[in-house]
CSV table of C-alpha atoms and ligand atoms in Angstrom, one decimal:
chain,number,residue,atom,x,y,z
A,126,MET,CA,0.0,0.0,0.0
A,127,SER,CA,1.4,3.4,-0.9
A,128,VAL,CA,1.8,6.2,1.7
A,129,ILE,CA,-1.1,8.2,0.3
A,130,ASP,CA,-3.5,5.2,0.2
A,131,GLN,CA,-3.2,4.7,3.9
A,132,GLU,CA,-5.7,6.2,6.3
A,133,VAL,CA,-4.4,9.6,7.4
A,134,PRO,CA,-4.2,10.0,11.1
A,135,ASP,CA,-4.7,13.6,12.5
A,136,GLN,CA,-1.0,14.1,13.0
A,137,LEU,CA,1.5,12.3,10.7
A,138,LEU,CA,4.6,14.4,11.1
A,139,ILE,CA,6.4,13.3,14.3
A,140,ASP,CA,10.1,13.4,14.5
A,141,ARG,CA,12.6,11.1,16.2
A,142,PHE,CA,12.3,13.1,19.5
A,143,GLY,CA,8.5,12.7,19.6
A,144,ARG,CA,7.9,16.3,18.6
A,145,SER,CA,4.7,16.8,16.5
A,146,ILE,CA,5.3,19.1,13.5
A,147,ASP,CA,2.1,21.1,12.7
A,148,TYR,CA,3.6,24.4,11.6
A,149,LEU,CA,5.3,25.3,8.3
A,150,ARG,CA,7.0,28.5,7.5
A,151,ILE,CA,7.4,29.3,3.8
A,152,SER,CA,9.9,31.9,2.5
A,153,VAL,CA,8.3,33.0,-0.8
A,154,THR,CA,11.3,35.1,-1.8
A,155,ASP,CA,14.7,36.0,-0.5
A,156,ARG,CA,14.5,39.5,-1.9
A,157,CYS,CA,13.5,42.5,0.1
A,158,ASP,CA,13.0,46.2,-0.2
A,159,LEU,CA,15.0,46.7,3.1
A,160,ARG,CA,18.5,45.7,4.2
A,161,CYS,CA,18.3,45.3,8.0
A,162,VAL,CA,21.7,45.2,9.5
A,163,TYR,CA,21.1,42.0,11.5
A,164,CYS,CA,19.5,40.1,8.6
A,165,MET,CA,21.5,40.9,5.5
A,166,ALA,CA,24.9,42.2,4.3
A,167,GLU,CA,24.9,45.4,2.4
A,168,ASP,CA,25.7,43.7,-0.8
A,169,MET,CA,23.6,40.6,-1.2
A,170,LYS,CA,23.4,38.0,-4.0
A,171,PHE,CA,19.9,36.7,-4.4
A,172,VAL,CA,18.7,33.4,-5.8
A,173,PRO,CA,18.3,33.5,-9.6
A,174,ARG,CA,14.6,33.7,-10.4
A,175,SER,CA,14.6,30.4,-12.3
A,176,GLN,CA,15.7,28.7,-9.1
A,177,LEU,CA,12.8,30.0,-7.1
A,178,LEU,CA,9.8,27.8,-6.5
A,179,THR,CA,6.9,29.0,-8.7
A,180,LEU,CA,3.7,30.1,-7.0
A,181,GLU,CA,2.0,26.9,-8.1
A,182,GLU,CA,4.8,24.8,-6.5
A,183,ILE,CA,4.6,26.7,-3.3
A,184,VAL,CA,0.9,26.0,-3.1
A,185,ARG,CA,1.4,22.4,-4.0
A,186,ILE,CA,3.9,21.9,-1.2
A,187,GLY,CA,1.8,23.8,1.3
A,188,ARG,CA,-1.2,21.6,0.4
A,189,SER,CA,0.8,18.4,0.9
A,190,PHE,CA,1.8,19.6,4.4
A,191,VAL,CA,-1.8,20.4,5.3
A,192,ASN,CA,-2.8,16.9,4.1
A,193,LEU,CA,-0.2,15.6,6.6
A,194,GLY,CA,-1.7,17.4,9.5
A,195,VAL,CA,0.0,20.8,9.4
A,196,SER,CA,-2.6,23.4,10.7
A,197,LYS,CA,-0.5,26.5,10.6
A,198,ILE,CA,1.4,28.1,7.7
A,199,ARG,CA,3.3,31.4,8.0
A,200,ILE,CA,4.3,33.2,4.8
A,201,THR,CA,7.6,35.0,5.2
A,202,GLY,CA,10.8,35.9,3.3
A,203,GLY,CA,12.7,38.1,2.4
A,204,GLU,CA,9.8,40.5,2.1
A,205,PRO,CA,6.9,38.3,0.9
A,206,LEU,CA,4.8,41.2,-0.4
A,207,THR,CA,7.5,42.1,-2.9
A,208,ARG,CA,6.9,38.8,-4.8
A,209,CYS,CA,4.8,39.3,-8.0
A,210,ASN,CA,1.3,38.0,-7.7
A,211,ILE,CA,1.8,36.7,-4.2
A,212,LEU,CA,-1.9,37.2,-3.4
A,213,LYS,CA,-2.6,34.1,-5.4
A,214,VAL,CA,-0.6,32.0,-2.8
A,215,PHE,CA,-2.6,33.5,0.1
A,216,GLU,CA,-5.9,32.9,-1.8
A,217,GLU,CA,-5.2,29.3,-2.6
A,218,LEU,CA,-3.7,28.4,0.7
A,219,GLY,CA,-6.6,30.2,2.4
A,220,GLU,CA,-9.0,27.8,0.9
A,221,LEU,CA,-7.4,24.7,2.3
A,222,GLU,CA,-9.6,22.8,4.6
A,223,GLY,CA,-7.5,21.8,7.7
A,224,LEU,CA,-5.4,25.0,7.6
A,225,LYS,CA,-6.5,26.8,10.8
A,226,ASP,CA,-4.0,29.6,10.8
A,227,LEU,CA,-2.6,31.4,7.7
A,228,THR,CA,-0.2,34.1,8.9
A,229,LEU,CA,2.2,36.6,7.4
A,230,THR,CA,5.5,38.1,8.6
A,231,THR,CA,6.2,41.4,6.8
A,232,ASN,CA,8.2,44.6,7.2
A,233,GLY,CA,4.9,46.4,6.6
A,234,THR,CA,6.1,48.7,3.7
A,235,LEU,CA,3.5,47.3,1.3
A,236,LEU,CA,0.7,46.7,3.7
A,237,SER,CA,-1.2,49.8,2.7
A,238,ARG,CA,-1.6,48.3,-0.7
A,239,TYR,CA,-2.3,44.7,0.4
A,240,ALA,CA,-3.9,44.6,3.9
A,241,SER,CA,-7.5,44.4,2.8
A,242,ALA,CA,-6.9,41.8,0.1
A,243,LEU,CA,-4.9,39.7,2.6
A,244,LYS,CA,-7.8,39.7,5.0
A,245,ASP,CA,-10.2,38.7,2.2
A,246,ALA,CA,-7.8,35.9,1.2
A,247,GLY,CA,-8.1,34.3,4.6
A,248,VAL,CA,-4.9,35.6,6.4
A,249,THR,CA,-5.7,35.2,10.1
A,250,ARG,CA,-2.8,37.1,11.7
A,251,ILE,CA,0.0,39.4,10.8
A,252,ASN,CA,3.4,40.1,12.4
A,253,ILE,CA,5.0,43.4,11.4
A,254,SER,CA,8.7,44.1,12.1
A,255,LEU,CA,9.6,47.4,13.6
A,256,ASP,CA,12.7,47.9,15.7
A,257,THR,CA,12.6,51.6,16.5
A,258,LEU,CA,10.1,54.5,16.5
A,259,ASP,CA,12.8,57.0,15.4
A,260,ALA,CA,13.0,57.7,11.6
A,261,ASP,CA,16.7,58.2,11.6
A,262,ARG,CA,17.4,55.1,13.5
A,263,PHE,CA,15.0,53.2,11.3
A,264,LYS,CA,17.0,54.3,8.3
A,265,ARG,CA,20.2,53.2,9.9
A,266,ILE,CA,18.9,49.8,11.0
A,267,THR,CA,17.2,49.0,7.7
A,268,ARG,CA,20.0,50.8,5.7
A,269,VAL,CA,17.4,52.2,3.2
A,270,GLY,CA,14.0,52.3,4.8
A,271,ASP,CA,11.4,55.0,5.4
A,272,ILE,CA,9.6,54.5,8.7
A,273,ARG,CA,6.5,56.2,7.4
A,274,LYS,CA,5.7,53.3,5.1
A,275,THR,CA,5.8,50.7,7.9
A,276,LEU,CA,3.8,52.9,10.3
A,277,THR,CA,1.2,53.5,7.5
A,278,GLY,CA,1.2,49.7,6.9
A,279,ILE,CA,0.4,49.0,10.6
A,280,ASP,CA,-2.5,51.4,10.4
A,281,ALA,CA,-3.7,49.7,7.2
A,282,ALA,CA,-3.6,46.3,8.8
A,283,LEU,CA,-5.7,47.7,11.7
A,284,ASP,CA,-8.1,49.3,9.3
A,285,ALA,CA,-8.5,46.0,7.4
A,286,GLY,CA,-9.7,44.5,10.7
A,287,PHE,CA,-6.7,42.3,11.7
A,288,LYS,CA,-6.8,41.4,15.3
A,289,ARG,CA,-3.8,40.7,17.6
A,290,ILE,CA,-1.3,42.2,15.2
A,291,LYS,CA,2.2,41.5,16.6
A,292,ILE,CA,5.2,43.8,16.3
A,293,ASN,CA,8.6,42.0,16.0
A,294,SER,CA,11.5,43.9,17.4
A,295,VAL,CA,15.1,42.7,17.2
A,296,ILE,CA,16.9,44.4,20.1
A,297,LEU,CA,20.6,45.3,19.8
A,298,LYS,CA,22.7,46.9,22.5
A,299,HIS,CA,23.4,50.6,21.8
A,300,ARG,CA,21.3,50.5,18.6
A,301,ASN,CA,17.8,50.4,20.0
A,302,HIS,CA,17.9,48.8,23.5
A,303,ASP,CA,16.9,52.1,25.1
A,304,GLU,CA,13.6,52.0,23.2
A,305,VAL,CA,11.9,48.9,24.7
A,306,LEU,CA,9.6,50.9,26.9
A,307,ASP,CA,8.6,53.2,24.1
A,308,LEU,CA,7.9,50.2,21.9
A,309,VAL,CA,5.7,48.7,24.5
A,310,GLN,CA,3.8,52.0,24.9
A,311,PHE,CA,3.4,52.1,21.1
A,312,VAL,CA,1.8,48.7,21.0
A,313,LYS,CA,-0.3,49.3,24.1
A,314,ASP,CA,-1.7,52.5,22.6
A,315,ARG,CA,-2.8,50.6,19.5
A,316,GLY,CA,-4.0,47.3,21.0
A,317,LEU,CA,-1.1,45.3,19.5
A,318,ASP,CA,1.2,42.7,20.9
A,319,ILE,CA,5.0,42.7,20.7
A,320,SER,CA,7.8,40.2,20.6
A,321,PHE,CA,11.4,41.1,21.5
A,322,ILE,CA,13.9,38.9,19.6
A,323,GLU,CA,17.5,38.1,20.5
A,324,GLU,CA,19.7,38.4,17.3
A,325,MET,CA,20.6,35.1,15.8
A,326,PRO,CA,24.0,34.5,14.2
A,327,LEU,CA,22.8,33.7,10.7
A,328,GLY,CA,25.1,34.7,7.8
A,329,LEU,CA,27.9,37.2,7.6
A,330,ILE,CA,26.4,40.7,7.9
A,331,GLY,CA,29.5,42.9,8.1
A,332,ASP,CA,27.8,45.6,10.1
A,333,HIS,CA,28.4,44.8,13.8
A,334,ASN,CA,29.9,42.3,16.1
A,335,ARG,CA,27.0,40.2,17.3
A,336,GLU,CA,28.6,39.3,20.5
A,337,GLU,CA,29.0,43.0,21.4
A,338,THR,CA,25.5,44.0,20.5
A,339,TYR,CA,23.8,41.1,22.2
A,340,TYR,CA,21.1,42.3,24.5
A,341,SER,CA,19.3,39.4,26.3
A,342,SER,CA,15.6,39.0,26.9
A,343,ASP,CA,16.3,39.0,30.7
A,344,GLU,CA,17.9,42.5,30.4
A,345,ILE,CA,14.8,43.7,28.4
A,346,LEU,CA,12.5,42.1,31.0
A,347,SER,CA,14.3,43.8,33.9
A,348,ASP,CA,14.2,47.2,32.0
A,349,LEU,CA,10.4,46.8,31.7
A,350,GLN,CA,9.8,45.5,35.2
A,351,GLY,CA,11.4,48.6,36.7
A,352,GLN,CA,8.9,50.8,34.8
A,353,MET,CA,5.6,48.9,34.5
A,354,GLU,CA,3.6,46.1,36.0
A,355,ILE,CA,3.8,42.9,33.9
A,356,MET,CA,3.1,39.3,34.8
A,357,PRO,CA,4.0,36.0,33.1
A,358,THR,CA,1.3,34.1,31.3
A,359,MET,CA,1.1,30.6,30.1
A,360,GLU,CA,-0.3,31.8,26.7
A,361,GLN,CA,1.1,30.3,23.6
A,362,THR,CA,0.6,31.3,20.0
A,363,GLY,CA,2.2,28.2,18.5
A,364,GLY,CA,5.7,29.8,18.4
A,365,PRO,CA,8.8,30.1,20.6
A,366,SER,CA,7.7,33.3,22.4
A,367,ARG,CA,7.4,33.3,26.2
A,368,TYR,CA,4.6,35.7,27.0
A,369,TYR,CA,4.0,38.3,29.6
A,370,ARG,CA,1.0,40.6,29.9
A,371,LEU,CA,0.6,44.2,31.1
A,372,THR,CA,-1.6,44.2,34.1
A,373,ASP,CA,-3.7,47.1,32.8
A,374,SER,CA,-4.2,46.1,29.2
A,375,GLU,CA,-4.6,43.1,26.8
A,376,THR,CA,-1.2,43.7,25.3
A,377,ARG,CA,1.1,40.7,25.3
A,378,ILE,CA,4.8,41.0,25.5
A,379,GLY,CA,6.7,38.1,24.1
A,380,PHE,CA,10.4,37.1,24.3
A,381,ILE,CA,12.1,35.0,21.6
A,382,SER,CA,15.3,34.0,23.3
A,383,PRO,CA,17.3,31.6,21.2
A,384,HIS,CA,20.4,32.2,23.3
A,385,SER,CA,19.2,32.7,26.8
A,386,HIS,CA,16.1,30.3,26.8
A,387,ASN,CA,16.5,27.6,24.3
A,388,PHE,CA,13.1,26.6,22.8
A,389,CYS,CA,14.2,23.5,20.7
A,390,GLU,CA,12.6,21.0,23.1
A,391,HIS,CA,9.1,22.2,22.0
A,392,CYS,CA,9.9,22.8,18.4
A,393,ASN,CA,6.8,22.2,16.2
A,394,ARG,CA,8.0,23.6,12.9
A,395,VAL,CA,9.9,23.2,9.7
A,396,ARG,CA,10.8,25.8,7.0
A,397,LEU,CA,10.7,25.9,3.3
A,398,THR,CA,13.2,28.2,1.6
A,399,SER,CA,12.3,30.1,-1.6
A,400,GLU,CA,14.4,27.6,-3.6
A,401,GLY,CA,12.3,24.7,-2.2
A,402,ARG,CA,14.8,23.4,0.4
A,403,LEU,CA,12.9,22.0,3.4
A,404,LEU,CA,15.0,23.1,6.4
A,405,LEU,CA,14.4,21.0,9.4
A,406,CYS,CA,16.0,23.5,11.9
A,407,LEU,CA,16.7,27.2,11.7
A,408,GLY,CA,20.2,26.7,13.2
A,409,GLN,CA,21.3,23.6,11.3
A,410,GLU,CA,21.8,22.6,7.7
A,411,HIS,CA,19.7,19.4,7.6
A,412,SER,CA,17.5,19.7,4.6
A,413,VAL,CA,15.6,18.0,1.8
A,414,ASP,CA,15.4,19.4,-1.7
A,415,LEU,CA,11.6,19.5,-2.3
A,416,ARG,CA,12.0,21.4,-5.6
A,417,ARG,CA,13.7,18.5,-7.1
A,418,VAL,CA,10.9,16.2,-5.9
A,419,VAL,CA,8.0,18.4,-7.2
A,420,ARG,CA,9.7,19.0,-10.5
A,421,GLY,CA,10.6,15.3,-10.9
A,422,ASN,CA,7.0,14.2,-10.2
A,423,PRO,CA,4.6,16.6,-12.1
A,424,GLY,CA,1.0,15.9,-11.3
A,425,ASN,CA,1.7,13.2,-8.7
A,426,ASP,CA,2.2,14.1,-5.0
A,427,GLU,CA,3.0,10.7,-3.7
A,428,ALA,CA,6.8,11.2,-3.8
A,429,LEU,CA,6.4,14.6,-2.3
A,430,THR,CA,4.3,13.2,0.6
A,431,ARG,CA,6.8,10.5,1.1
A,432,ALA,CA,9.8,13.0,1.1
A,433,ILE,CA,8.1,15.2,3.7
A,434,ILE,CA,7.3,12.2,6.0
A,435,GLN,CA,10.9,10.9,5.6
A,436,SER,CA,12.3,14.3,6.4
A,437,MET,CA,11.2,13.8,10.0
A,438,GLU,CA,14.0,11.3,10.4
A,439,ILE,CA,16.7,14.0,10.0
A,440,LYS,CA,15.1,16.8,12.1
A,441,PRO,CA,17.9,17.6,14.5
A,442,LYS,CA,17.5,17.9,18.2
A,443,GLY,CA,18.2,21.6,18.3
A,444,HIS,CA,20.2,24.6,17.3
A,445,ASP,CA,23.7,25.4,18.6
A,446,PHE,CA,24.0,29.1,18.2
A,447,ASN,CA,27.3,30.8,19.3
A,448,LEU,CA,27.7,34.5,19.1
A,449,SER,CA,31.5,34.6,19.2
A,450,GLY,CA,33.6,34.1,16.1
A,451,ALA,CA,32.2,33.5,12.6
A,452,PRO,CA,28.7,32.2,12.2
A,453,ILE,CA,28.4,28.4,11.7
A,454,ILE,CA,25.3,29.0,9.5
A,455,PHE,CA,26.2,31.0,6.4
A,456,ARG,CA,22.6,31.3,5.2
A,457,HIS,CA,21.2,34.7,6.0
A,458,MET,CA,17.8,35.1,7.7
A,459,ASN,CA,16.2,36.4,4.5
A,460,ALA,CA,17.0,33.1,2.9
A,461,THR,CA,15.8,31.1,5.8
A,462,GLY,CA,12.5,32.8,6.3
A,463,GLY,CA,12.5,34.1,9.9
B,565,SAM,N1,10.8,40.8,5.7
B,565,SAM,C1,9.9,40.4,6.7
B,565,SAM,C2,10.1,41.1,8.1
B,565,SAM,O1,11.1,41.7,8.2
B,565,SAM,O2,9.2,40.9,8.9
B,565,SAM,C3,9.9,38.9,6.9
B,565,SAM,C4,11.2,38.2,6.9
B,565,SAM,S1,12.3,38.6,8.2
B,565,SAM,C5,13.7,37.6,7.9
B,565,SAM,C6,11.4,37.8,9.6
B,565,SAM,C7,11.8,38.2,11.0
B,565,SAM,O3,13.2,37.8,11.2
B,565,SAM,C8,11.8,39.7,11.2
B,565,SAM,O4,11.0,39.9,12.4
B,565,SAM,C9,13.2,40.1,11.5
B,565,SAM,O5,13.3,41.1,12.4
B,565,SAM,C10,13.8,38.8,12.0
B,565,SAM,N2,15.2,38.6,11.8
B,565,SAM,C11,16.0,38.8,10.7
B,565,SAM,N3,17.3,38.6,10.9
B,565,SAM,C12,17.4,38.2,12.2
B,565,SAM,C13,18.5,37.7,13.0
B,565,SAM,N4,19.7,37.6,12.5
B,565,SAM,N5,18.2,37.4,14.3
B,565,SAM,C14,16.9,37.4,14.8
B,565,SAM,N6,15.9,37.8,14.1
B,565,SAM,C15,16.1,38.2,12.8
B,566,SF4,FE1,14.1,42.4,4.8
B,566,SF4,FE2,12.8,41.4,6.8
B,566,SF4,FE3,15.5,40.9,6.5
B,566,SF4,FE4,14.7,43.3,7.2
B,566,SF4,S1,14.4,41.5,8.4
B,566,SF4,S2,16.1,42.8,5.5
B,566,SF4,S3,12.8,43.5,6.2
B,566,SF4,S4,13.8,40.2,5.2
């Protein structure tokens, strides 16, 4: 009996360590209209367009994952909204029965154009990256960006009716660590959530020494605790964030702490790069070339299904990030799909 003839249990994707995989992140492009200093080098080489998965291939792979019990897909990049005709991917994935959560991570610059259409396509939640509220700093951190576009994008997402929008902020010492209180006030005023992220050593960036700019989640927490009342909660949104809540509002404050609070034990996700490489861990190179599988088997998803199931055998136990010295992962975050 073939894999796809068998009765499909609720959760098929379980790795060697007993972790259930129900979450797929898809990087739909490695290109971006910004050049954030922690994510990219100034001068980047992007994947040739012929090597990118087509939109149809992205949907085909997404559908196979959902058939295997994946209930959450996040579209990311690079900047996903810069990919031509990307709405088609949201529209087609949004129709999949079994997909409970279709989410997007974006820098927000194109949301004023796309927010309503994304809502109509079935996007359930949006994360928007914003590391500072100061226009000059924003320009320095993103190298090229105009903060007004991201701020307008946040307003557009609110106007389109998105709930529980989350701001992602990567915090670097002496670049923006003094803004954590202002960022919390910003999200509180707008009814948003926020996650503070420790910088991960992915790719050579040539801008700063990551060991020197490291600012831990515990330092941020203590900065906040000195100024406002926050309490830990047990809430989960299916990701690695540990959450706190302001006592006087609904705003959640999350901490993504790959260095100080390793979250691998509860990992529930895999990532698909824009070239179709299925990465089993953000901080390791174990991967399966799904582009080769889909292109080698047009019109027949059996081999794809089998390849995805078999990939569980090589999902590593966890990442091993080290901020000193050269990164051990040369892939940049834009290629990985953060
Ligand atoms: N362009 C979109 C954006 O910026 O939201 C989506 C892709 S971006 C790679 C996804 C997330 O990864 C962003 O929140 C960004 O701040 C974060 N990120 C990028 N490089 C990172 C790094 N080296 N360490 C930690 N987070 C990083
Ligand atoms: Fe682009 Fe997002 Fe990377 Fe910034 S973090 S360079 S917005 S992909």
